[in-house]
Coordinates of C-alpha atoms in Angstrom, one line a residue:
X25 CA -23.0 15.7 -22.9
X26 CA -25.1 14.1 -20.3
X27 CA -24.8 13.9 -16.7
X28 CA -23.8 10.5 -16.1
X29 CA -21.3 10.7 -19.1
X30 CA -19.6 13.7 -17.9
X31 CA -19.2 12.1 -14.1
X32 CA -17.9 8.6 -15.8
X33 CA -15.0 10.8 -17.8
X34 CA -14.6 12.3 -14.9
X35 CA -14.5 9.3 -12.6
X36 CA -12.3 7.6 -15.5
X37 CA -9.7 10.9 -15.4
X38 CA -9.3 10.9 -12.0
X39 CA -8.4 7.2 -11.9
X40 CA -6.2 7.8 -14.7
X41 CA -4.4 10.8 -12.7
X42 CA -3.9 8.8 -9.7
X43 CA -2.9 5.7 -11.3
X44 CA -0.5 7.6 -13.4
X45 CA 1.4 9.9 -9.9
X46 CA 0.7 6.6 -8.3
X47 CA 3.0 4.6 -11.1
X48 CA 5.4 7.3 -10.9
X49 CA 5.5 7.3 -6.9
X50 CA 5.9 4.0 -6.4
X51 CA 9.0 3.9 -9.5
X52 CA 10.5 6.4 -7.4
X53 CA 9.7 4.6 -3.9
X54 CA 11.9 1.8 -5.7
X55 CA 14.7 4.0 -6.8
X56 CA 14.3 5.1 -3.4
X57 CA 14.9 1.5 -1.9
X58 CA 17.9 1.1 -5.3
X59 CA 19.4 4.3 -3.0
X60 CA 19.2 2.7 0.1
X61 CA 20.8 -0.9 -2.0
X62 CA 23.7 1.4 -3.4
X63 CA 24.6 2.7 -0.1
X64 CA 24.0 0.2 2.6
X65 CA 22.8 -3.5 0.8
X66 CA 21.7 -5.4 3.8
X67 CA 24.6 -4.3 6.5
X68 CA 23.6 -3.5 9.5
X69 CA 22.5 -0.1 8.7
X70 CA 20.2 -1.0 6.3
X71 CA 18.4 -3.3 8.8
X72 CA 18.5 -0.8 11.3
X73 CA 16.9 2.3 9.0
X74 CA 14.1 -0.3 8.1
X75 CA 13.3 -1.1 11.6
X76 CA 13.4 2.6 12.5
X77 CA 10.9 3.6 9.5
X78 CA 9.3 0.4 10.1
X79 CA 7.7 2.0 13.8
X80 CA 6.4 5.4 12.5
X81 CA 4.9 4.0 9.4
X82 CA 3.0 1.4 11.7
X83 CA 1.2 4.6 13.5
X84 CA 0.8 6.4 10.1
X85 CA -1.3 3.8 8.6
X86 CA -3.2 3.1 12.3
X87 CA -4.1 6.3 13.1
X88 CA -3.9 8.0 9.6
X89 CA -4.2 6.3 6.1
X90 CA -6.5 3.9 7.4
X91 CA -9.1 6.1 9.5
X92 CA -9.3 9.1 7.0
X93 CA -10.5 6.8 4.6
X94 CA -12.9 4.4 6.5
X95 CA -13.9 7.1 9.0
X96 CA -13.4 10.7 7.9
X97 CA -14.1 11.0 3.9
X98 CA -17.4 9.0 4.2
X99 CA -18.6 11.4 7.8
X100 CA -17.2 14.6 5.7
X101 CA -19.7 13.4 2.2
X102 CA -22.3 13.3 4.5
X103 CA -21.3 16.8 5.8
X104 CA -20.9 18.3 2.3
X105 CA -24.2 16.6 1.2
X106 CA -26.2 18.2 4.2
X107 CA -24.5 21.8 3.7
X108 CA -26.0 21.4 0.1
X109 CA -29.1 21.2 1.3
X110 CA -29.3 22.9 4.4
X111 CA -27.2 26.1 2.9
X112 CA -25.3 28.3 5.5
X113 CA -26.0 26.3 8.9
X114 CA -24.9 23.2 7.4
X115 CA -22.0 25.0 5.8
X116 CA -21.0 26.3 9.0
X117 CA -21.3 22.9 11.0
X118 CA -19.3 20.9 8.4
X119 CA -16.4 23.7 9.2
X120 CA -17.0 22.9 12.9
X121 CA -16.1 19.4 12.1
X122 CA -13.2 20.2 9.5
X123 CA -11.9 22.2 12.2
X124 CA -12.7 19.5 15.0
X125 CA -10.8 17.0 13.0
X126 CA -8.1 18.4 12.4
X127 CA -7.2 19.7 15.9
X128 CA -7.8 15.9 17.2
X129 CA -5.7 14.2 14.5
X130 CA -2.5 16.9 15.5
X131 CA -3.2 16.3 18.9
X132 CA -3.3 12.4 19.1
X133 CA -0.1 12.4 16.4
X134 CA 1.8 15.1 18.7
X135 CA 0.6 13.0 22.1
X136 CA 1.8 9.6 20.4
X137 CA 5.3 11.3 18.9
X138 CA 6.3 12.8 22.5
X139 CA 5.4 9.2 23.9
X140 CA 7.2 7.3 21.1
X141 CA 10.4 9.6 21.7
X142 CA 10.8 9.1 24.9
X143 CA 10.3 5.4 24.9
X144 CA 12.0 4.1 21.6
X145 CA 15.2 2.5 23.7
X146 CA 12.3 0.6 25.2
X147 CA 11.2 -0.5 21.8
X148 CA 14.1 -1.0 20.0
X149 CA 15.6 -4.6 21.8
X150 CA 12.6 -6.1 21.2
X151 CA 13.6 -6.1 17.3
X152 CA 17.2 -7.8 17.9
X153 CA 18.3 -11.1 20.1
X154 CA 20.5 -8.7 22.3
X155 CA 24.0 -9.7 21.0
X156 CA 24.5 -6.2 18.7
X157 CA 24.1 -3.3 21.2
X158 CA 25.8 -1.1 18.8
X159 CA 23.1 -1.8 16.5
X160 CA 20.4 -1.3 18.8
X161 CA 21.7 1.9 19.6
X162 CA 21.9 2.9 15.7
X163 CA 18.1 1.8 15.5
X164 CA 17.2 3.5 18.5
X165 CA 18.8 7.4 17.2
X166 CA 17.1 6.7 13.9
X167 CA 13.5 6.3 14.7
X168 CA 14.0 9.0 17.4
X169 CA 14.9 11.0 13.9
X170 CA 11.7 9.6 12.3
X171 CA 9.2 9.5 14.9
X172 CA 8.3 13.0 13.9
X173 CA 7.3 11.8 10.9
X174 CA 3.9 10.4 11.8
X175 CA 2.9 13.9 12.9
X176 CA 3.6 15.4 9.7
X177 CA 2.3 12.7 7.6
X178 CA -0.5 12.8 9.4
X179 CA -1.9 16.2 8.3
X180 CA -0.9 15.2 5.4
X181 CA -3.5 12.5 5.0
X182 CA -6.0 14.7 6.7
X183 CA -5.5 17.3 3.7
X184 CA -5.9 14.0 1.2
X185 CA -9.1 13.2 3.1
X186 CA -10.4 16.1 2.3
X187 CA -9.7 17.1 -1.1
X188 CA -10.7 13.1 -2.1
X189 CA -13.9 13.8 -0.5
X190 CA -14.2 16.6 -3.0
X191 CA -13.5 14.0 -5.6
X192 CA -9.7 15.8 -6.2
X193 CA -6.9 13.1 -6.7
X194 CA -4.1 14.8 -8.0
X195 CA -2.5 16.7 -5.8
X196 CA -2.5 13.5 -2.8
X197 CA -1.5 11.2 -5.2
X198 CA 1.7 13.6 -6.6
X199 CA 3.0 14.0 -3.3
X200 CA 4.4 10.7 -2.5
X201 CA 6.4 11.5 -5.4
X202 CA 7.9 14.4 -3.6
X203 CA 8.7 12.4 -1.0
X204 CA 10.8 9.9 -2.4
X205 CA 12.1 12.3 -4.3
X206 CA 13.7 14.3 -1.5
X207 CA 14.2 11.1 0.8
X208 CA 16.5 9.7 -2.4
X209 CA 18.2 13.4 -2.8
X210 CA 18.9 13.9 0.5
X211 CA 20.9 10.1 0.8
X212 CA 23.2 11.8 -1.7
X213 CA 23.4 15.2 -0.7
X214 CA 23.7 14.3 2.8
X215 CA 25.7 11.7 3.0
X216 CA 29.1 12.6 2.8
X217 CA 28.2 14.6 6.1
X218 CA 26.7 12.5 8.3
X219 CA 28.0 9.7 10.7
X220 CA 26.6 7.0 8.2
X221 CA 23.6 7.1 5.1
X222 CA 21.2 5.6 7.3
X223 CA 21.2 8.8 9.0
X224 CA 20.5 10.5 5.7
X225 CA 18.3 9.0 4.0
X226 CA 16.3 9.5 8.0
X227 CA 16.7 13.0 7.6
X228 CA 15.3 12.8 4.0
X229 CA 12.2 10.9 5.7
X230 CA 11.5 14.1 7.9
X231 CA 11.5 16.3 5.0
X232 CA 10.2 14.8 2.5
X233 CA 7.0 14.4 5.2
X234 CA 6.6 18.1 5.7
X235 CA 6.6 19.0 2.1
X236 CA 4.0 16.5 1.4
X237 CA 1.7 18.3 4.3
X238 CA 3.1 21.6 2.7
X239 CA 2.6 21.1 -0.9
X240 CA -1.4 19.7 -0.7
X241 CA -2.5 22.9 1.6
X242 CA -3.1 25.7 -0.8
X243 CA -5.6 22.9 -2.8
X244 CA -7.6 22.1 0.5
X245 CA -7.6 26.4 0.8
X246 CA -9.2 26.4 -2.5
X247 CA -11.7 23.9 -1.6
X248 CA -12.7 26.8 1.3
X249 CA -13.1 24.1 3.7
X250 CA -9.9 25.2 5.7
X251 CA -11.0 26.9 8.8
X252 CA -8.1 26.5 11.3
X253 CA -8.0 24.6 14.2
X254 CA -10.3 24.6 17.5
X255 CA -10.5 24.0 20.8
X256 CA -9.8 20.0 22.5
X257 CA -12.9 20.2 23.9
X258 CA -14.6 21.1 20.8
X259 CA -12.6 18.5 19.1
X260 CA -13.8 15.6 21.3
X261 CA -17.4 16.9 21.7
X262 CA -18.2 17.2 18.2
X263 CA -20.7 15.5 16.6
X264 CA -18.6 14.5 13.2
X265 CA -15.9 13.6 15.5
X266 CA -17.7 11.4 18.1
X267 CA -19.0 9.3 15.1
X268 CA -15.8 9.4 13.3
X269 CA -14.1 7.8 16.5
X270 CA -16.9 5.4 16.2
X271 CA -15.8 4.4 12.4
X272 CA -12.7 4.5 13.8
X273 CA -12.4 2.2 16.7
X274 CA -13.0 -1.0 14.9
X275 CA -11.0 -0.2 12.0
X276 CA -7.8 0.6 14.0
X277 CA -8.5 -2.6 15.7
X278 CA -8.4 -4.9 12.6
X279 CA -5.7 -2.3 11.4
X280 CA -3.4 -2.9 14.5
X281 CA -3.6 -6.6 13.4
X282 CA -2.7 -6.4 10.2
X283 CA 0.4 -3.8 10.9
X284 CA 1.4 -6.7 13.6
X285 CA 2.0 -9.0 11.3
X286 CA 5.1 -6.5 10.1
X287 CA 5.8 -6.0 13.2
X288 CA 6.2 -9.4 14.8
X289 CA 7.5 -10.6 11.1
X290 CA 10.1 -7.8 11.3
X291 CA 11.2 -8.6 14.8
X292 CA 11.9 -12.8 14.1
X293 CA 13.8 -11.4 10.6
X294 CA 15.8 -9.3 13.0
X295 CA 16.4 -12.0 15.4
X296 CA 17.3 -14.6 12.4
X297 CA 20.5 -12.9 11.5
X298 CA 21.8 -9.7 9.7
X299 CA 20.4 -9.2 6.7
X300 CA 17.3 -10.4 6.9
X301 CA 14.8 -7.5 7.5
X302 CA 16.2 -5.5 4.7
X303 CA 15.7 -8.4 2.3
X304 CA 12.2 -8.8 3.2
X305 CA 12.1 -4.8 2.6
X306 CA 13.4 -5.1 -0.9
X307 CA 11.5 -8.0 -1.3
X308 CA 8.0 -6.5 0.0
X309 CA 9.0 -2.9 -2.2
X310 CA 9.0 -4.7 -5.5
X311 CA 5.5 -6.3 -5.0
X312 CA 4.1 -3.1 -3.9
X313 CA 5.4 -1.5 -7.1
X314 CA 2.9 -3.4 -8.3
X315 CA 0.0 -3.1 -5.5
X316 CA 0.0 0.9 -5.1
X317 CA -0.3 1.1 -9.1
X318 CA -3.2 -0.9 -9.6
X319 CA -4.9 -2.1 -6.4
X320 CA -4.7 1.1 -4.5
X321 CA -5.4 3.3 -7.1
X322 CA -9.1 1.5 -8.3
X323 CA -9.5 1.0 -4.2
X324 CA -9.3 4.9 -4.2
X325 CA -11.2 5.7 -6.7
X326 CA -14.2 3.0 -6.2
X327 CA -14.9 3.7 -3.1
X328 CA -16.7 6.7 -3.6
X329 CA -18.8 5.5 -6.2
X330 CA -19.4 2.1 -3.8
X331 CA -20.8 4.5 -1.2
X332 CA -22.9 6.6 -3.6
X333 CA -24.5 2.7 -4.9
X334 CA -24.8 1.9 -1.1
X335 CA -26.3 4.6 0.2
X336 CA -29.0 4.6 -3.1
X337 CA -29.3 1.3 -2.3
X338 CA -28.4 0.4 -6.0
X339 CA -27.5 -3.2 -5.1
X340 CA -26.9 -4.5 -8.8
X341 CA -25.0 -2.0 -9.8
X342 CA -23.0 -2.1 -6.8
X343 CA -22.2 -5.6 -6.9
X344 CA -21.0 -5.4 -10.8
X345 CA -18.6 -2.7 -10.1
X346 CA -17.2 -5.1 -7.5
X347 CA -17.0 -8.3 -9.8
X348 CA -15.6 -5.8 -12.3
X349 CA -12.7 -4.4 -9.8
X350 CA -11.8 -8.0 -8.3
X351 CA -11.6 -9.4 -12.0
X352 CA -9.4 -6.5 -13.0
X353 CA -6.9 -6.6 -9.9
X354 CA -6.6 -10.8 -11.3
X355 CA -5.6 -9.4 -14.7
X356 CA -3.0 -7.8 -13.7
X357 CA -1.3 -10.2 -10.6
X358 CA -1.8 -13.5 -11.8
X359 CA -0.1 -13.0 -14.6
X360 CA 2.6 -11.0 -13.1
X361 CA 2.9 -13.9 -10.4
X362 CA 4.0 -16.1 -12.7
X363 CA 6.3 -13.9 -14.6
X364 CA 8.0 -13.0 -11.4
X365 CA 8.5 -16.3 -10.3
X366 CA 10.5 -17.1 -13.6
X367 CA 12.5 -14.1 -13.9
X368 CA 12.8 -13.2 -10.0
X369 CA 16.7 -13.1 -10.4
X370 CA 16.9 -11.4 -13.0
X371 CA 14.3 -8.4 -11.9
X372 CA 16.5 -8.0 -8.3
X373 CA 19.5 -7.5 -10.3
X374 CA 18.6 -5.2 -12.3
X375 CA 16.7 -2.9 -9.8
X376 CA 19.3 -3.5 -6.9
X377 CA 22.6 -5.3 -7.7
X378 CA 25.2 -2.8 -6.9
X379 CA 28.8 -3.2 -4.8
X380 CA 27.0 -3.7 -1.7
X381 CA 24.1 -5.2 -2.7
X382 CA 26.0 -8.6 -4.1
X383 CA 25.6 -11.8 -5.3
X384 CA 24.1 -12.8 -1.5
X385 CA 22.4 -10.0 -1.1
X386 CA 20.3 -11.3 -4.6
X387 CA 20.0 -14.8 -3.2
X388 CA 18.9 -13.4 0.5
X389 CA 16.1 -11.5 -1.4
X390 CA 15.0 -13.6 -4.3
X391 CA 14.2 -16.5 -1.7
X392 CA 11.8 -13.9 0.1
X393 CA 10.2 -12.6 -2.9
X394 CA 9.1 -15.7 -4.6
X395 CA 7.0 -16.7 -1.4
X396 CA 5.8 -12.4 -1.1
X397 CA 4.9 -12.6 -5.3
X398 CA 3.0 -15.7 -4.9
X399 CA -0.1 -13.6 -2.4
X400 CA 0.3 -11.0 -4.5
X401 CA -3.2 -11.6 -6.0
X402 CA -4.8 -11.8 -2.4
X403 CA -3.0 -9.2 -1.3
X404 CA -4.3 -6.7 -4.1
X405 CA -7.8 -8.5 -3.4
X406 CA -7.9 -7.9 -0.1
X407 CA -7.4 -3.5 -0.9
X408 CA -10.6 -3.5 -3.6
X409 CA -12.8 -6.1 -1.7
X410 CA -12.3 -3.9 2.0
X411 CA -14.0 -0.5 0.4
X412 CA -17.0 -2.9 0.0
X413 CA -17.5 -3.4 3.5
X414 CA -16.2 0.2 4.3
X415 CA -19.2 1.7 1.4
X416 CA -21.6 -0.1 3.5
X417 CA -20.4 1.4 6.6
X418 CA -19.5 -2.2 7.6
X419 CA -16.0 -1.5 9.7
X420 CA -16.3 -4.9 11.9
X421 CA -16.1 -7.9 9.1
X422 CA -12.8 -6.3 7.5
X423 CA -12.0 -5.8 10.9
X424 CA -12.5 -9.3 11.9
X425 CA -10.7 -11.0 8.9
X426 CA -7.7 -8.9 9.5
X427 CA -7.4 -10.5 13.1
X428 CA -7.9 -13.9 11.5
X429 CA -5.4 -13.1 8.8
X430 CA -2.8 -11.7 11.8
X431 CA -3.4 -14.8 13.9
X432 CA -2.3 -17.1 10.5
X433 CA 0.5 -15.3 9.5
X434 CA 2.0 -15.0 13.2
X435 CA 1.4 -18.6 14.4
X436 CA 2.8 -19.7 10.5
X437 CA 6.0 -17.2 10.9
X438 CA 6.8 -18.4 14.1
X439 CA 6.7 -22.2 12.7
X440 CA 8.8 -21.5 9.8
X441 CA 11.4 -19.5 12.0
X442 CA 11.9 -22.1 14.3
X443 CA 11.6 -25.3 11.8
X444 CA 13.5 -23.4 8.8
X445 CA 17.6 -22.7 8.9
X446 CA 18.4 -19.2 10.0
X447 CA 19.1 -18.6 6.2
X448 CA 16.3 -19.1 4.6
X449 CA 14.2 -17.7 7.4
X450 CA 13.5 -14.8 5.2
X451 CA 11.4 -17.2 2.6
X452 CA 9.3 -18.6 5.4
X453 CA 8.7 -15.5 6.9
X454 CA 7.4 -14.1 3.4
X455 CA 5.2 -17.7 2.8
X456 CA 3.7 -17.3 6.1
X457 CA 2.4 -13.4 5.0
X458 CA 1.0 -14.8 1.6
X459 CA -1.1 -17.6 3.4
X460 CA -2.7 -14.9 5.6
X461 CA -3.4 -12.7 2.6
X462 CA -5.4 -15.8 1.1
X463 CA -6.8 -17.2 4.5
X464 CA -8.0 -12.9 4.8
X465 CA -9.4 -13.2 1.0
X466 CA -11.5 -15.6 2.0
X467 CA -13.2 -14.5 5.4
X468 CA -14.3 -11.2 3.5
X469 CA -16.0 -13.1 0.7
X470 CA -17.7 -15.2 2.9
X471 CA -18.4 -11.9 5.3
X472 CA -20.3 -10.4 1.9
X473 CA -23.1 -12.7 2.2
X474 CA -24.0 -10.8 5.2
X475 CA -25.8 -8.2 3.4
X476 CA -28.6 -10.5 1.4
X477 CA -28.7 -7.6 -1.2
X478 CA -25.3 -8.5 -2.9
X479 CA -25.2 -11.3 -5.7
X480 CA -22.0 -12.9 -3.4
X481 CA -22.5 -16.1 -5.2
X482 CA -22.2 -14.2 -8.4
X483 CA -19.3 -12.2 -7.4
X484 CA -17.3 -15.5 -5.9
X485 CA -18.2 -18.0 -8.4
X486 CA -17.3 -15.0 -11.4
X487 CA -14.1 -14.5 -9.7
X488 CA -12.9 -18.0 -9.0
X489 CA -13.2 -19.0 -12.4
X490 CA -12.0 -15.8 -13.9
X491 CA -8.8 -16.7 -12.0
X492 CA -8.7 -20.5 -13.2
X493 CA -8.7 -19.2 -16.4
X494 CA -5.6 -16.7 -15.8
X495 CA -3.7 -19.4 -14.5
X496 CA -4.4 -21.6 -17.0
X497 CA -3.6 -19.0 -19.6
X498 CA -0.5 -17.9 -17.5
X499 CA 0.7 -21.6 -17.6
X500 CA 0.5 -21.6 -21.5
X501 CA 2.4 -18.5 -21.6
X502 CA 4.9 -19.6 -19.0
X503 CA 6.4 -22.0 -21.3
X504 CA 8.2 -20.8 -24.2
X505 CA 9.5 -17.7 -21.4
X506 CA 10.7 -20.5 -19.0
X507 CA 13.3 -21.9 -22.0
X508 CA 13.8 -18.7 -23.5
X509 CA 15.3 -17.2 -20.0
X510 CA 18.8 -19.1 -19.6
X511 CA 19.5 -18.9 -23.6
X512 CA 19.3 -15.1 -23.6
X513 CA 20.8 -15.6 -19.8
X514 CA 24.1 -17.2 -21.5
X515 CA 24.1 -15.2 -24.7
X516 CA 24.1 -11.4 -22.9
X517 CA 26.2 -12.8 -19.7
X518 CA 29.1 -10.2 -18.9
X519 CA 28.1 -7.2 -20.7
X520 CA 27.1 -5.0 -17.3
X521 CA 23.6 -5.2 -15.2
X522 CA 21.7 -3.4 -18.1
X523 CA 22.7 -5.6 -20.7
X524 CA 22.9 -8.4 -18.6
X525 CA 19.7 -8.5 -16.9
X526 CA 17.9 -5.8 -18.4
X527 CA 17.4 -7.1 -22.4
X528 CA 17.0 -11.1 -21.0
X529 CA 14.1 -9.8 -18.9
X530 CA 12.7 -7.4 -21.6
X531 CA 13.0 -10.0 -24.3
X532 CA 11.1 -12.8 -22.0
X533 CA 8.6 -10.3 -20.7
X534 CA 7.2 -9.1 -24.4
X535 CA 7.7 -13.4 -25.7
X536 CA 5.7 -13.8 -22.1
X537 CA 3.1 -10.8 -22.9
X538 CA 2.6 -11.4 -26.7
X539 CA 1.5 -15.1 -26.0
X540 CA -0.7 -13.8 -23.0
X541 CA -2.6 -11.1 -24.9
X542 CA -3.0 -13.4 -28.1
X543 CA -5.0 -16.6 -25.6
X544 CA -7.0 -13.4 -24.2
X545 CA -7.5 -11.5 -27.7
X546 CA -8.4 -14.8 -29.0
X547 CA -11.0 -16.0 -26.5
X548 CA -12.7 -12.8 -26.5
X549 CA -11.6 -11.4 -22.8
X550 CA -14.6 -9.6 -20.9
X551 CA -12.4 -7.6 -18.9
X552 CA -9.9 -6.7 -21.9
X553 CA -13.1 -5.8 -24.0
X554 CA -14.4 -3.4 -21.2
X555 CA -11.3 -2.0 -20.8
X556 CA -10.7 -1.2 -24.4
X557 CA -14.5 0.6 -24.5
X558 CA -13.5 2.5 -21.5
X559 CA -10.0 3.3 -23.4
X560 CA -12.4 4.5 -27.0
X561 CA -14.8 6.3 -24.6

C-alpha cells in the first residue's frame, strides 16, 4: 500500500474513532441533561446548577480547549518535526517545552480556581435580579463545588493536546464519555444523601473531571513525551511557551467574546424569571448533540491536514478540503433544521418529559430551540471554517469575527429581553444567538480573501448554492412529514412517552429521510458520491 493511501485510511479511521466516542459522548451528555430533567426540570435548582457549571466551563474553553488547539498542538508539530530532524537536542528541547507547558497551564488554572473561590459570592448576583437570595446562595455553594473543575479539566486538555499532535484520537475523544457517565451515576447514587441533586450531580462534575485527566495519562506516557513538570521561571521563559502565549493572546480574546455571549445571555435568562436558563440549557444540549458529532469531530481531524497543506503551501488542495468540509457540515444541519423545526415537540418529549419536566417545561423549551435549531448550520460552519484561519497561523480574523458576532448577539438579546414578554424571553434570547452565528459566518468568509492564495470565490459561491439546493430539497421533503406528524400524533396519543412520541417521530423521520436521500440519489449528490468512495475505500 502506498504512502498516501495508508495516511488517508489512517486519517479516515481516526475520524471514524472520534466521531464514533464523540456520538456516544454527546448521547450520554444528553442522558446526562435527561438526569438533570428527571430530577430537577427547570426549578430553581436546575437553574442554579447551570449557572454554577455555566462559570467553570467559561474558563475551560478560554484558557483550555481553545488555546491547546490554536496555540499548543500546532507549536508542539513544529517541535516534533524539528526533533526529527535535529535528533537528540531537538528531542530534548521539545521535552523542555512539554514540560514548560504543562507547569504554566496548572499554574494559571490553580491561580484562577483560588481566585474564583474566593470571589464566587461576588459573581453569583450578577446572574439573578436580587429577589431570590436563597437561590443565590444555592448557586454560590455549587460553583464553589465546581470551580475545581477547570483545574482538572484543564490537564486534561493538555494531555489531548498532546496525544492529537501525535495524530491519536481515541483516547481524548472516549473520555467525555467517562464523564457523563460518572456525572449521570453519581446524580443517582448520591442523591438520596445530599441536601438536594443539584449538589450531586456537582459532585459528579468534580469526578468525572479527574478521571478524564486520569484515564488519558498512561497514553501520553507511551508517547514518551511526559517529562514532569518544571520550574515558573522556566515555564514563562521558554521559547515554545513565549510563542504559545503569543497564539494565545488573540485567540482568548475573540474566545472571551464568544463565551460572553453565554454569559450575558445566561444572566438576562436568569433575570427573566425561573425557568428560563435551564430551558435554554436543554435547548442548547440537543443542538449540540448534533454539533460535537459532526462539526467538531471533522474540525478535529482537518485541522492537521489544513496545517500540513499550509505550511506546503499546497493552496488547491487546501482549499478543496475546505469546500469539501463546509459542504459536508450543510448535509447534515440543513436538513436536520428543518426536521427539527417540525417535530421540535415531539423530540423534547421524548428525551426529557418526565414528572418534573411537564407539559411547561416542553413549551418553555421548544420556544427556545426552534430559534437555537435554526443557526445550527452557522454554528457548525463557524467550528470547520475557524481551523482555516488557525492552519494558517491566522489567530486575529477568527478573533475579530467573534467580537463582531458577541457584539450582535448581546445588543440583539438585550432588545428581545426588553421588547419580548418575560415568557417567551427564552425564544428571543436563543434568535438573538443564531443571528450572531450567521452575522460570524459571514465575517470569516469574507476574512479568507485575505490570503490571495485561496479560491474564496470558489469556496463561497460552491457553498451558497450547495445550501440553496438543501433547502430547496429540505422543503420538498418537508411536506408529506409536516401532514404525516399530527395523524400518527392522534393515532399513538396515550400509549406512554415511547410510544407516544417515540414511533410518531421515527415514522416521520425515515418518511422525512427516504424522500431526502431519493432528490439527492437522484440528482447525483457530489458530496453523497464522495462519501460513499470514501465508505468503499
Amino acid at each position: 500500500m502506498s504512502e498516501s493511501k495508508t495516511k488517508q485510511k489512517s486519517i479516515l479511521s481516526a475520524a471514524f474513532s472520534l466521531s464514533f466516542f464523540t456520538l456516544l459522548s454527546r448521547i450520554l451528555g444528553l442522558i446526562r441533561e435527561q438526569t438533570k430533567a428527571i430530577f430537577m426540570g427547570t426549578s430553581i435548582y436546575a437553574d442554579a446548577f447551570t449557572i454554577a457549571f455555566m462559570i467553570p466551563n467559561l474558563f475551560r474553553r478560554l484558557f483550555a480547549e481553545n488555546s491547546i488547539s490554536v496555540a499548543f498542538i500546532p507549536t508542539f508539530r513544529g517541535y516534533l518535526e524539528e526533533s526529527e530532524k535535529d535528533g537528540e537536542n531537538g528531542i530534548k528541547r521539545t521535552k523542555e517545552f512539554v514540560s514548560a507547558t504543562l507547569t504554566l497551564v496548572t499554574f494559571l488554572t490553580a491561580t484562577v480556581v483560588t481566585l474564583g473561590i474566593i470571589f464566587t459570592p461576588y459573581i453569583i448576583p450578577f446572574f439573578y435580579d436580587g429577589n431570590n437570595p436563597d437561590t443565590i446562595a444555592e448557586t454560590t455553594i455549587l460553583t464553589r463545588i465546581m470551580f475545581p473543575y477547570l483545574f482538572v479539566i484543564s490537564v486534561a486538555a493538555f494531555f489531548q493536546g498532546i496525544l492529537n499532535g501525535v495524530k491519536i484520537f481515541s483516547p481524548s475523544g472516549f473520555t467525555p464519555v467517562l464523564f457523563n457517565s460518572i456525572v449521570i451515576t453519581a446524580t443517582y447514587v448520591l442523591s438520596p444523601y445530599t441536601e438536594n441533586p443539584a449538589r450531586a450531580m456537582a459532585f459528579g462534575v468534580i469526578a468525572g473531571g479527574c478521571v478524564q485527566a486520569l484515564f488519558q495519562l498512561p497514553f501520553v506516557i507511551k508517547t514518551k513525551w511526559w517529562c514532569g513538570f518544571a520550574s515558573i521561571k522556566k515555564a514563562f521563559t521558554n521559547p515554545g511557551t513565549r510563542k504559545v502565549l503569543r497564539l494565545i493572546g488573540p485567540t482568548i480574546l475573540g474566545m472571551a467574546c464568544y463565551q460572553l455571549n453565554d454569559v450575558v445571555s445566561t444572566a438576562l435568562a436568569g433575570n427573566a424569571g425561573t425557568g428560563t436558563v435551564s430551558s435554554l440549557q436543554y435547548s442548547l444540549r440537543l443542538q449540540e448533540l448534533i454539533l460535537g458529532i459532526f462539526a467538531v469531530s471533522i474540525g478535529s481531524v482537518i485541522l492537521p491536514d489544513l496545517s500540513a497543506l499550509a505550511k506546503k503551501e499546497q493552496w488547491a488542495d487546501f482549499s478543496t478540503m475546505l469546500s469539501q468540509s463546509v459542504k459536508i457540515i450543510a448535509l447534515i444541519s440543513i436538513p436536520t433544521t428543518f426536521f427539527s423545526l417540525i417535530t421540535g415537540k415531539e423530540i423534547i418529549s421524548l428525551v426529557y418529559k418526565s414528572k418534573s419536566f411537564d407539559d411547561n417545561s416542553v413549551a418553555l423549551t421548544l420556544q427556545a430551540f426552534r430559534f437555537h435549531i435554526a443557526g445550527l448550520f452557522f454554528i457548525a460552519m463557524n467550528r470547520i471554517v475557524a481551523p482555516a484561519f488557525y492552519a494558517q497561523g491566522d489567530t486575529k480574523s477568527p478573533t475579530l469575527a467573534g467580537i463582531i458576532g458577541f457584539a450582535v448577539n448581546i445588543a440583539l438579546a438585550f432588545v428581545m429581553v426588553n421588547v419580548l414578554d418575560k415568557n417567551i424571553a427564552g425564544a428571543g434570547i436563543a434568535f438573538a444567538l443564531s443571528v450572531a452565528s450567521l452575522a460570524n459566518s459571514l465575517m470569516l468568509f469574507i476574512f479568507l480573501r485575505k490570503n490571495r492564495n485561496l479560491n474564496v470565490k470558489s469556496i463561497t459561491f460552491g457553498t451558497v448554492l450547495y445550501s440553496v439546493k438543501l433547502v430547496l430539497y429540505s422543503l420538498v421533503a418537508s411536506v408529506p412529514t409536516y401532514f404525516l406528524r399530527p395523524i400518527l400524533i392522534e393515532k399513538f396519543a396515550g400509549y406512554g412517552k415511547i410510544v407516544s412520541f417515540g414511533i410518531p417521530l421515527a415514522i416521520c423521520a425515515v418518511c422525512y429521510g427516504a424522500v431526502g436521500i431519493a432528490l439527492l440519489v437522484v440528482t447525483k449528490d457530489e458530496i453523497v458520491k464522495l462519501a460513499i468512495k470514501k465508505i468503499r475505500k
